[in-house]
């Protein structure tokens, strides 16, 4: 591959990333790919699956969203039966949110399908190519945090 300027790389990457995501999505059939839940809702469910007791403020901080935006997101998850709200007797102002059994099932289905798609996609690369790719992704994530 010829050397690309940073600008040319950005243009090409901006064109390719959506194609990659759309291609992966075509191989999946779940709440996310059907448009029943959004990607931010999946991120919230994943976080809630790891946090047995999560205050709304904590979820808002994790999501890097305002409390009112997270309230709307959680409203939709609750309406679909994927999450539940709970208040403590100590302080009724504090609202906790937790993933439901249905939420865990939906999240597992999404993650299992994404894993299978990833395995299928990356089996054509060598172990070394996968290691390089993963190293680059980890470096980019570190730069973003």
Tab-separated table of N, CA and C in Angstrom:
chain	number	residue	atom	x	y	z
A	1	UNK	N	0.840	-1.176	0.000
A	1	UNK	CA	0.000	0.000	0.000
A	1	UNK	C	0.883	1.237	0.000
A	2	UNK	N	0.523	2.228	-0.792
A	2	UNK	CA	1.324	3.449	-0.868
A	2	UNK	C	1.146	4.279	0.399
A	3	UNK	N	2.105	5.135	0.623
A	3	UNK	CA	2.034	6.006	1.804
A	3	UNK	C	0.970	7.068	1.587
A	4	UNK	N	0.140	7.240	2.578
A	4	UNK	CA	-0.929	8.231	2.517
A	4	UNK	C	-0.614	9.389	3.451
A	5	UNK	N	-0.995	10.578	3.033
A	5	UNK	CA	-0.911	11.702	3.966
A	5	UNK	C	-1.944	11.477	5.058
A	6	UNK	N	-1.810	12.167	6.164
A	6	UNK	CA	-2.765	12.038	7.250
A	6	UNK	C	-4.166	12.433	6.771
A	7	UNK	N	-4.250	13.461	5.955
A	7	UNK	CA	-5.538	13.919	5.426
A	7	UNK	C	-6.165	12.851	4.526
A	8	UNK	N	-5.372	12.244	3.651
A	8	UNK	CA	-5.882	11.198	2.761
A	8	UNK	C	-6.310	9.973	3.574
A	9	UNK	N	-5.538	9.661	4.604
A	9	UNK	CA	-5.892	8.558	5.486
A	9	UNK	C	-7.244	8.833	6.152
A	10	UNK	N	-7.413	10.048	6.683
A	10	UNK	CA	-8.663	10.415	7.359
A	10	UNK	C	-9.843	10.306	6.401
A	11	UNK	N	-9.662	10.772	5.173
A	11	UNK	CA	-10.736	10.685	4.183
A	11	UNK	C	-11.098	9.234	3.892
A	12	UNK	N	-10.100	8.401	3.690
A	12	UNK	CA	-10.332	6.985	3.356
A	12	UNK	C	-10.948	6.238	4.555
A	13	UNK	N	-10.416	6.495	5.756
A	13	UNK	CA	-10.934	5.836	6.961
A	13	UNK	C	-12.385	6.244	7.206
A	14	UNK	N	-12.698	7.513	6.988
A	14	UNK	CA	-14.060	8.000	7.166
A	14	UNK	C	-15.015	7.318	6.190
A	15	UNK	N	-14.514	6.960	5.035
A	15	UNK	CA	-15.324	6.257	4.043
A	15	UNK	C	-15.466	4.769	4.379
A	16	UNK	N	-14.401	4.160	4.877
A	16	UNK	CA	-14.372	2.719	5.104
A	16	UNK	C	-15.076	2.291	6.391
A	17	UNK	N	-14.930	3.053	7.492
A	17	UNK	CA	-15.507	2.641	8.773
A	17	UNK	C	-17.006	2.346	8.683
A	18	UNK	N	-17.805	3.249	8.096
A	18	UNK	CA	-19.241	2.924	7.994
A	18	UNK	C	-19.510	1.676	7.148
A	19	UNK	N	-18.712	1.460	6.107
A	19	UNK	CA	-18.880	0.262	5.278
A	19	UNK	C	-18.605	-0.997	6.106
A	20	UNK	N	-17.594	-0.939	6.946
A	20	UNK	CA	-17.250	-2.068	7.809
A	20	UNK	C	-18.388	-2.354	8.785
A	21	UNK	N	-18.902	-1.320	9.426
A	21	UNK	CA	-19.979	-1.495	10.400
A	21	UNK	C	-21.239	-2.020	9.714
A	22	UNK	N	-21.596	-1.438	8.567
A	22	UNK	CA	-22.784	-1.921	7.845
A	22	UNK	C	-22.609	-3.368	7.416
A	23	UNK	N	-21.417	-3.716	6.961
A	23	UNK	CA	-21.151	-5.096	6.546
A	23	UNK	C	-21.281	-6.071	7.695
A	24	UNK	N	-20.765	-5.693	8.867
A	24	UNK	CA	-20.872	-6.561	10.037
A	24	UNK	C	-22.331	-6.685	10.466
A	25	UNK	N	-23.060	-5.587	10.403
A	25	UNK	CA	-24.455	-5.567	10.834
A	25	UNK	C	-25.332	-6.466	9.972
A	26	UNK	N	-25.002	-6.594	8.700
A	26	UNK	CA	-25.799	-7.451	7.806
A	26	UNK	C	-25.777	-8.914	8.233
A	27	UNK	N	-24.768	-9.305	9.011
A	27	UNK	CA	-24.637	-10.699	9.450
A	27	UNK	C	-25.296	-10.951	10.796
A	28	UNK	N	-25.936	-9.917	11.353
A	28	UNK	CA	-26.542	-10.048	12.669
A	28	UNK	C	-28.033	-9.749	12.597
A	29	UNK	N	-28.773	-10.337	13.520
A	29	UNK	CA	-30.212	-10.131	13.584
A	29	UNK	C	-30.599	-10.082	15.056
A	30	UNK	N	-30.640	-8.868	15.622
A	30	UNK	CA	-30.926	-8.724	17.039
A	30	UNK	C	-31.579	-7.367	17.309
A	31	UNK	N	-31.828	-7.072	18.561
A	31	UNK	CA	-32.489	-5.819	18.937
A	31	UNK	C	-31.751	-4.600	18.387
A	32	UNK	N	-30.420	-4.642	18.359
A	32	UNK	CA	-29.641	-3.505	17.874
A	32	UNK	C	-29.766	-3.360	16.363
A	33	UNK	N	-29.561	-4.435	15.631
A	33	UNK	CA	-29.590	-4.347	14.168
A	33	UNK	C	-31.000	-4.126	13.632
A	34	UNK	N	-32.007	-4.482	14.423
A	34	UNK	CA	-33.400	-4.228	14.029
A	34	UNK	C	-33.832	-2.804	14.391
A	35	UNK	N	-32.998	-2.083	15.131
A	35	UNK	CA	-33.326	-0.715	15.522
A	35	UNK	C	-34.228	-0.619	16.740
A	36	UNK	N	-34.375	-1.729	17.473
A	36	UNK	CA	-35.215	-1.715	18.675
A	36	UNK	C	-34.492	-0.995	19.811
A	37	UNK	N	-33.187	-1.190	19.913
A	37	UNK	CA	-32.358	-0.450	20.867
A	37	UNK	C	-31.256	0.267	20.098
A	38	UNK	N	-30.756	1.331	20.702
A	38	UNK	CA	-29.676	2.105	20.089
A	38	UNK	C	-28.327	1.668	20.657
A	39	UNK	N	-27.265	2.064	19.992
A	39	UNK	CA	-25.931	1.738	20.483
A	39	UNK	C	-25.686	2.324	21.880
A	40	UNK	N	-26.055	3.579	22.151
A	40	UNK	CA	-25.890	4.073	23.528
A	40	UNK	C	-26.680	3.249	24.550
A	41	UNK	N	-27.844	2.741	24.171
A	41	UNK	CA	-28.592	1.896	25.092
A	41	UNK	C	-27.846	0.583	25.355
A	42	UNK	N	-27.202	0.040	24.334
A	42	UNK	CA	-26.393	-1.171	24.513
A	42	UNK	C	-25.225	-0.877	25.443
A	43	UNK	N	-24.575	0.277	25.263
A	43	UNK	CA	-23.466	0.650	26.158
A	43	UNK	C	-23.958	0.743	27.591
A	44	UNK	N	-25.141	1.323	27.783
A	44	UNK	CA	-25.705	1.441	29.126
A	44	UNK	C	-26.005	0.057	29.706
A	45	UNK	N	-26.620	-0.814	28.908
A	45	UNK	CA	-26.917	-2.168	29.387
A	45	UNK	C	-25.637	-2.907	29.759
A	46	UNK	N	-24.607	-2.745	28.943
A	46	UNK	CA	-23.339	-3.424	29.244
A	46	UNK	C	-22.770	-2.923	30.568
A	47	UNK	N	-22.829	-1.606	30.780
A	47	UNK	CA	-22.341	-1.039	32.038
A	47	UNK	C	-23.176	-1.559	33.215
A	48	UNK	N	-24.495	-1.540	33.051
A	48	UNK	CA	-25.382	-2.009	34.123
A	48	UNK	C	-25.185	-3.487	34.427
A	49	UNK	N	-24.804	-4.268	33.427
A	49	UNK	CA	-24.577	-5.699	33.657
A	49	UNK	C	-23.358	-5.932	34.547
A	50	UNK	N	-22.497	-4.931	34.631
A	50	UNK	CA	-21.276	-5.043	35.445
A	50	UNK	C	-21.399	-4.318	36.782
A	51	UNK	N	-22.458	-3.523	36.934
A	51	UNK	CA	-22.656	-2.729	38.152
A	51	UNK	C	-23.950	-3.164	38.829
A	52	UNK	N	-23.871	-3.984	39.873
A	52	UNK	CA	-25.090	-4.485	40.498
A	52	UNK	C	-25.966	-3.373	41.075
A	53	UNK	N	-25.376	-2.302	41.550
A	53	UNK	CA	-26.144	-1.185	42.105
A	53	UNK	C	-25.594	0.088	41.489
A	54	UNK	N	-26.355	0.690	40.587
A	54	UNK	CA	-25.862	1.840	39.843
A	54	UNK	C	-26.822	3.019	39.985
A	55	UNK	N	-26.317	4.102	40.525
A	55	UNK	CA	-27.114	5.319	40.623
A	55	UNK	C	-27.197	5.962	39.232
A	56	UNK	N	-28.289	6.646	38.976
A	56	UNK	CA	-28.471	7.317	37.685
A	56	UNK	C	-27.313	8.269	37.407
A	57	UNK	N	-26.856	8.989	38.418
A	57	UNK	CA	-25.747	9.936	38.241
A	57	UNK	C	-24.480	9.206	37.789
A	58	UNK	N	-24.238	8.027	38.350
A	58	UNK	CA	-23.068	7.224	37.968
A	58	UNK	C	-23.167	6.800	36.497
A	59	UNK	N	-24.349	6.382	36.084
A	59	UNK	CA	-24.549	5.990	34.689
A	59	UNK	C	-24.346	7.194	33.770
A	60	UNK	N	-24.843	8.350	34.175
A	60	UNK	CA	-24.672	9.575	33.382
A	60	UNK	C	-23.187	9.914	33.229
A	61	UNK	N	-22.431	9.772	34.298
A	61	UNK	CA	-20.984	10.038	34.236
A	61	UNK	C	-20.301	9.064	33.284
A	62	UNK	N	-20.641	7.775	33.384
A	62	UNK	CA	-20.050	6.777	32.499
A	62	UNK	C	-20.380	7.073	31.037
A	63	UNK	N	-21.632	7.435	30.779
A	63	UNK	CA	-22.094	7.675	29.411
A	63	UNK	C	-21.621	9.033	28.880
A	64	UNK	N	-21.065	9.874	29.762
A	64	UNK	CA	-20.654	11.232	29.375
A	64	UNK	C	-21.859	12.006	28.824
A	65	UNK	N	-22.971	11.871	29.536
A	65	UNK	CA	-24.222	12.515	29.152
A	65	UNK	C	-24.782	13.254	30.360
A	66	UNK	N	-25.655	14.210	30.088
A	66	UNK	CA	-26.347	14.890	31.166
A	66	UNK	C	-27.363	13.962	31.797
A	67	UNK	N	-27.737	14.273	33.027
A	67	UNK	CA	-28.685	13.439	33.755
A	67	UNK	C	-30.037	13.366	33.037
A	68	UNK	N	-30.477	14.474	32.444
A	68	UNK	CA	-31.768	14.455	31.750
A	68	UNK	C	-31.718	13.558	30.514
A	69	UNK	N	-30.591	13.548	29.808
A	69	UNK	CA	-30.452	12.675	28.636
A	69	UNK	C	-30.449	11.206	29.041
A	70	UNK	N	-29.734	10.894	30.121
A	70	UNK	CA	-29.691	9.511	30.603
A	70	UNK	C	-31.062	9.093	31.125
A	71	UNK	N	-31.788	10.031	31.709
A	71	UNK	CA	-33.139	9.723	32.176
A	71	UNK	C	-34.005	9.281	30.998
A	72	UNK	N	-33.917	9.975	29.879
A	72	UNK	CA	-34.668	9.592	28.686
A	72	UNK	C	-34.245	8.229	28.165
A	73	UNK	N	-32.938	7.980	28.144
A	73	UNK	CA	-32.410	6.691	27.690
A	73	UNK	C	-32.932	5.565	28.587
A	74	UNK	N	-32.868	5.777	29.897
A	74	UNK	CA	-33.330	4.762	30.847
A	74	UNK	C	-34.846	4.601	30.754
A	75	UNK	N	-35.577	5.700	30.532
A	75	UNK	CA	-37.034	5.594	30.348
A	75	UNK	C	-37.357	4.588	29.246
A	76	UNK	N	-36.638	4.677	28.132
A	76	UNK	CA	-36.891	3.774	27.005
A	76	UNK	C	-36.509	2.330	27.352
A	77	UNK	N	-35.405	2.147	28.084
A	77	UNK	CA	-35.009	0.796	28.504
A	77	UNK	C	-36.042	0.200	29.467
A	78	UNK	N	-36.544	1.013	30.376
A	78	UNK	CA	-37.554	0.551	31.337
A	78	UNK	C	-38.835	0.188	30.593
A	79	UNK	N	-39.239	1.026	29.643
A	79	UNK	CA	-40.463	0.778	28.881
A	79	UNK	C	-40.391	-0.560	28.135
A	80	UNK	N	-39.193	-0.935	27.682
A	80	UNK	CA	-39.010	-2.199	26.968
A	80	UNK	C	-38.752	-3.373	27.904
A	81	UNK	N	-38.664	-3.108	29.191
A	81	UNK	CA	-38.429	-4.167	30.164
A	81	UNK	C	-36.977	-4.605	30.248
A	82	UNK	N	-36.057	-3.770	29.753
A	82	UNK	CA	-34.640	-4.125	29.745
A	82	UNK	C	-33.897	-3.616	30.984
A	83	UNK	N	-34.499	-2.651	31.665
A	83	UNK	CA	-33.913	-2.091	32.888
A	83	UNK	C	-35.049	-1.743	33.834
A	84	UNK	N	-34.689	-1.557	35.101
A	84	UNK	CA	-35.678	-1.191	36.125
A	84	UNK	C	-35.081	-0.126	37.032
A	85	UNK	N	-35.940	0.750	37.510
A	85	UNK	CA	-35.524	1.774	38.471
A	85	UNK	C	-35.907	1.319	39.873
A	86	UNK	N	-35.128	1.821	40.829
A	86	UNK	CA	-35.396	1.475	42.230
A	86	UNK	C	-34.918	2.643	43.099
A	87	UNK	N	-35.665	2.935	44.119
A	87	UNK	CA	-35.275	3.976	45.080
A	87	UNK	C	-34.982	3.316	46.426
A	88	UNK	N	-34.128	3.947	47.216
A	88	UNK	CA	-33.840	3.416	48.550
A	88	UNK	C	-34.768	4.077	49.556
A	89	UNK	N	-34.982	3.421	50.643
A	89	UNK	CA	-35.810	3.987	51.712
A	89	UNK	C	-35.061	5.110	52.427
A	90	UNK	N	-33.731	5.024	52.457
A	90	UNK	CA	-32.908	6.036	53.126
A	90	UNK	C	-33.094	7.413	52.510
A	91	UNK	N	-32.947	7.458	51.181
A	91	UNK	CA	-33.023	8.737	50.474
A	91	UNK	C	-33.785	8.523	49.176
A	92	UNK	N	-35.053	8.883	49.172
A	92	UNK	CA	-35.924	8.639	48.012
A	92	UNK	C	-35.510	9.457	46.789
A	93	UNK	N	-34.635	10.444	46.983
A	93	UNK	CA	-34.187	11.250	45.842
A	93	UNK	C	-33.187	10.493	44.971
A	94	UNK	N	-32.497	9.530	45.553
A	94	UNK	CA	-31.491	8.773	44.806
A	94	UNK	C	-32.183	7.638	44.059
A	95	UNK	N	-31.980	7.624	42.758
A	95	UNK	CA	-32.599	6.605	41.909
A	95	UNK	C	-31.504	5.668	41.406
A	96	UNK	N	-31.739	4.389	41.607
A	96	UNK	CA	-30.824	3.379	41.088
A	96	UNK	C	-31.455	2.739	39.864
A	97	UNK	N	-30.627	2.298	38.960
A	97	UNK	CA	-31.109	1.602	37.770
A	97	UNK	C	-30.355	0.286	37.677
A	98	UNK	N	-31.073	-0.742	37.264
A	98	UNK	CA	-30.439	-2.051	37.137
A	98	UNK	C	-30.959	-2.757	35.896
A	99	UNK	N	-30.139	-3.627	35.370
A	99	UNK	CA	-30.525	-4.414	34.193
A	99	UNK	C	-31.475	-5.524	34.648
A	100	UNK	N	-32.459	-5.836	33.836
A	100	UNK	CA	-33.401	-6.914	34.147
A	100	UNK	C	-32.923	-8.213	33.499
A	101	UNK	N	-33.618	-9.292	33.800
A	101	UNK	CA	-33.315	-10.571	33.155
A	101	UNK	C	-33.456	-10.467	31.644
A	102	UNK	N	-34.516	-9.815	31.194
A	102	UNK	CA	-34.707	-9.622	29.755
A	102	UNK	C	-33.571	-8.785	29.175
A	103	UNK	N	-33.145	-7.758	29.910
A	103	UNK	CA	-32.031	-6.929	29.460
A	103	UNK	C	-30.750	-7.735	29.307
A	104	UNK	N	-30.493	-8.623	30.273
A	104	UNK	CA	-29.305	-9.491	30.197
A	104	UNK	C	-29.383	-10.416	28.982
A	105	UNK	N	-30.578	-10.945	28.737
A	105	UNK	CA	-30.767	-11.854	27.599
A	105	UNK	C	-30.528	-11.114	26.270
A	106	UNK	N	-31.100	-9.932	26.137
A	106	UNK	CA	-30.937	-9.131	24.919
A	106	UNK	C	-29.472	-8.746	24.729
A	107	UNK	N	-28.825	-8.297	25.794
A	107	UNK	CA	-27.413	-7.917	25.712
A	107	UNK	C	-26.558	-9.111	25.314
A	108	UNK	N	-26.813	-10.263	25.908
A	108	UNK	CA	-26.038	-11.472	25.579
A	108	UNK	C	-26.205	-11.825	24.104
A	109	UNK	N	-27.421	-11.739	23.605
A	109	UNK	CA	-27.672	-12.044	22.191
A	109	UNK	C	-26.877	-11.096	21.281
A	110	UNK	N	-26.902	-9.817	21.595
A	110	UNK	CA	-26.179	-8.827	20.793
A	110	UNK	C	-24.679	-9.105	20.831
A	111	UNK	N	-24.143	-9.321	22.033
A	111	UNK	CA	-22.696	-9.539	22.176
A	111	UNK	C	-22.261	-10.867	21.558
A	112	UNK	N	-23.082	-11.910	21.704
A	112	UNK	CA	-22.751	-13.207	21.099
A	112	UNK	C	-22.707	-13.103	19.573
A	113	UNK	N	-23.694	-12.428	18.994
A	113	UNK	CA	-23.713	-12.272	17.540
A	113	UNK	C	-22.534	-11.420	17.067
A	114	UNK	N	-22.211	-10.359	17.808
A	114	UNK	CA	-21.076	-9.504	17.427
A	114	UNK	C	-19.775	-10.306	17.494
A	115	UNK	N	-19.650	-11.170	18.498
A	115	UNK	CA	-18.448	-12.004	18.623
A	115	UNK	C	-18.319	-12.963	17.436
A	116	UNK	N	-19.440	-13.612	17.068
A	116	UNK	CA	-19.417	-14.537	15.927
A	116	UNK	C	-19.060	-13.803	14.637
A	117	UNK	N	-19.615	-12.630	14.454
A	117	UNK	CA	-19.306	-11.838	13.259
A	117	UNK	C	-17.830	-11.456	13.247
A	118	UNK	N	-17.317	-11.061	14.388
A	118	UNK	CA	-15.901	-10.683	14.494
A	118	UNK	C	-15.003	-11.875	14.198
A	119	UNK	N	-15.347	-13.037	14.760
A	119	UNK	CA	-14.562	-14.246	14.483
A	119	UNK	C	-14.558	-14.552	12.986
A	120	UNK	N	-15.702	-14.484	12.370
A	120	UNK	CA	-15.824	-14.766	10.946
A	120	UNK	C	-15.025	-13.770	10.107
A	121	UNK	N	-15.104	-12.509	10.485
A	121	UNK	CA	-14.416	-11.462	9.731
A	121	UNK	C	-12.900	-11.577	9.853
A	122	UNK	N	-12.422	-11.804	11.057
A	122	UNK	CA	-10.976	-11.769	11.294
A	122	UNK	C	-10.275	-13.104	11.098
A	123	UNK	N	-11.014	-14.177	10.795
A	123	UNK	CA	-10.362	-15.459	10.564
A	123	UNK	C	-9.491	-15.428	9.298
A	124	UNK	N	-9.779	-14.483	8.410
A	124	UNK	CA	-8.993	-14.390	7.168
A	124	UNK	C	-7.662	-13.677	7.377
A	125	UNK	N	-7.471	-13.065	8.553
A	125	UNK	CA	-6.199	-12.406	8.852
A	125	UNK	C	-5.286	-13.362	9.607
A	126	UNK	N	-4.001	-13.146	9.468
A	126	UNK	CA	-3.051	-13.957	10.223
A	126	UNK	C	-3.070	-13.523	11.683
A	127	UNK	N	-2.511	-14.354	12.530
A	127	UNK	CA	-2.414	-14.034	13.947
A	127	UNK	C	-1.625	-12.736	14.139
A	128	UNK	N	-0.577	-12.563	13.357
A	128	UNK	CA	0.237	-11.348	13.457
A	128	UNK	C	-0.573	-10.115	13.043
A	129	UNK	N	-1.341	-10.227	11.970
A	129	UNK	CA	-2.165	-9.102	11.523
A	129	UNK	C	-3.208	-8.735	12.579
A	130	UNK	N	-3.803	-9.760	13.204
A	130	UNK	CA	-4.779	-9.492	14.256
A	130	UNK	C	-4.124	-8.811	15.449
A	131	UNK	N	-2.931	-9.231	15.799
A	131	UNK	CA	-2.215	-8.612	16.920
A	131	UNK	C	-1.888	-7.162	16.625
A	132	UNK	N	-1.458	-6.890	15.415
A	132	UNK	CA	-1.148	-5.508	15.014
A	132	UNK	C	-2.418	-4.657	15.073
A	133	UNK	N	-3.505	-5.180	14.508
A	133	UNK	CA	-4.778	-4.457	14.496
A	133	UNK	C	-5.237	-4.154	15.921
A	134	UNK	N	-5.199	-5.162	16.784
A	134	UNK	CA	-5.614	-4.990	18.168
A	134	UNK	C	-4.714	-3.978	18.886
A	135	UNK	N	-3.423	-4.038	18.632
A	135	UNK	CA	-2.490	-3.091	19.235
A	135	UNK	C	-2.802	-1.656	18.828
A	136	UNK	N	-3.140	-1.470	17.563
A	136	UNK	CA	-3.502	-0.135	17.081
A	136	UNK	C	-4.791	0.341	17.749
A	137	UNK	N	-5.801	-0.527	17.816
A	137	UNK	CA	-7.057	-0.147	18.469
A	137	UNK	C	-6.827	0.223	19.937
A	138	UNK	N	-6.033	-0.579	20.636
A	138	UNK	CA	-5.753	-0.298	22.051
A	138	UNK	C	-5.015	1.020	22.214
A	139	UNK	N	-4.106	1.317	21.315
A	139	UNK	CA	-3.365	2.580	21.354
A	139	UNK	C	-4.313	3.764	21.127
A	140	UNK	N	-5.243	3.613	20.199
A	140	UNK	CA	-6.209	4.683	19.929
A	140	UNK	C	-7.152	4.897	21.112
A	141	UNK	N	-7.611	3.796	21.724
A	141	UNK	CA	-8.490	3.908	22.890
A	141	UNK	C	-7.757	4.605	24.032
A	142	UNK	N	-6.507	4.258	24.233
A	142	UNK	CA	-5.707	4.891	25.286
A	142	UNK	C	-5.574	6.384	25.028
A	143	UNK	N	-5.371	6.765	23.774
A	143	UNK	CA	-5.235	8.189	23.435
A	143	UNK	C	-6.538	8.929	23.711
A	144	UNK	N	-7.661	8.274	23.491
A	144	UNK	CA	-8.969	8.909	23.705
A	144	UNK	C	-9.330	9.039	25.182
A	145	UNK	N	-8.686	8.226	26.047
A	145	UNK	CA	-9.042	8.283	27.472
A	145	UNK	C	-8.098	9.127	28.259
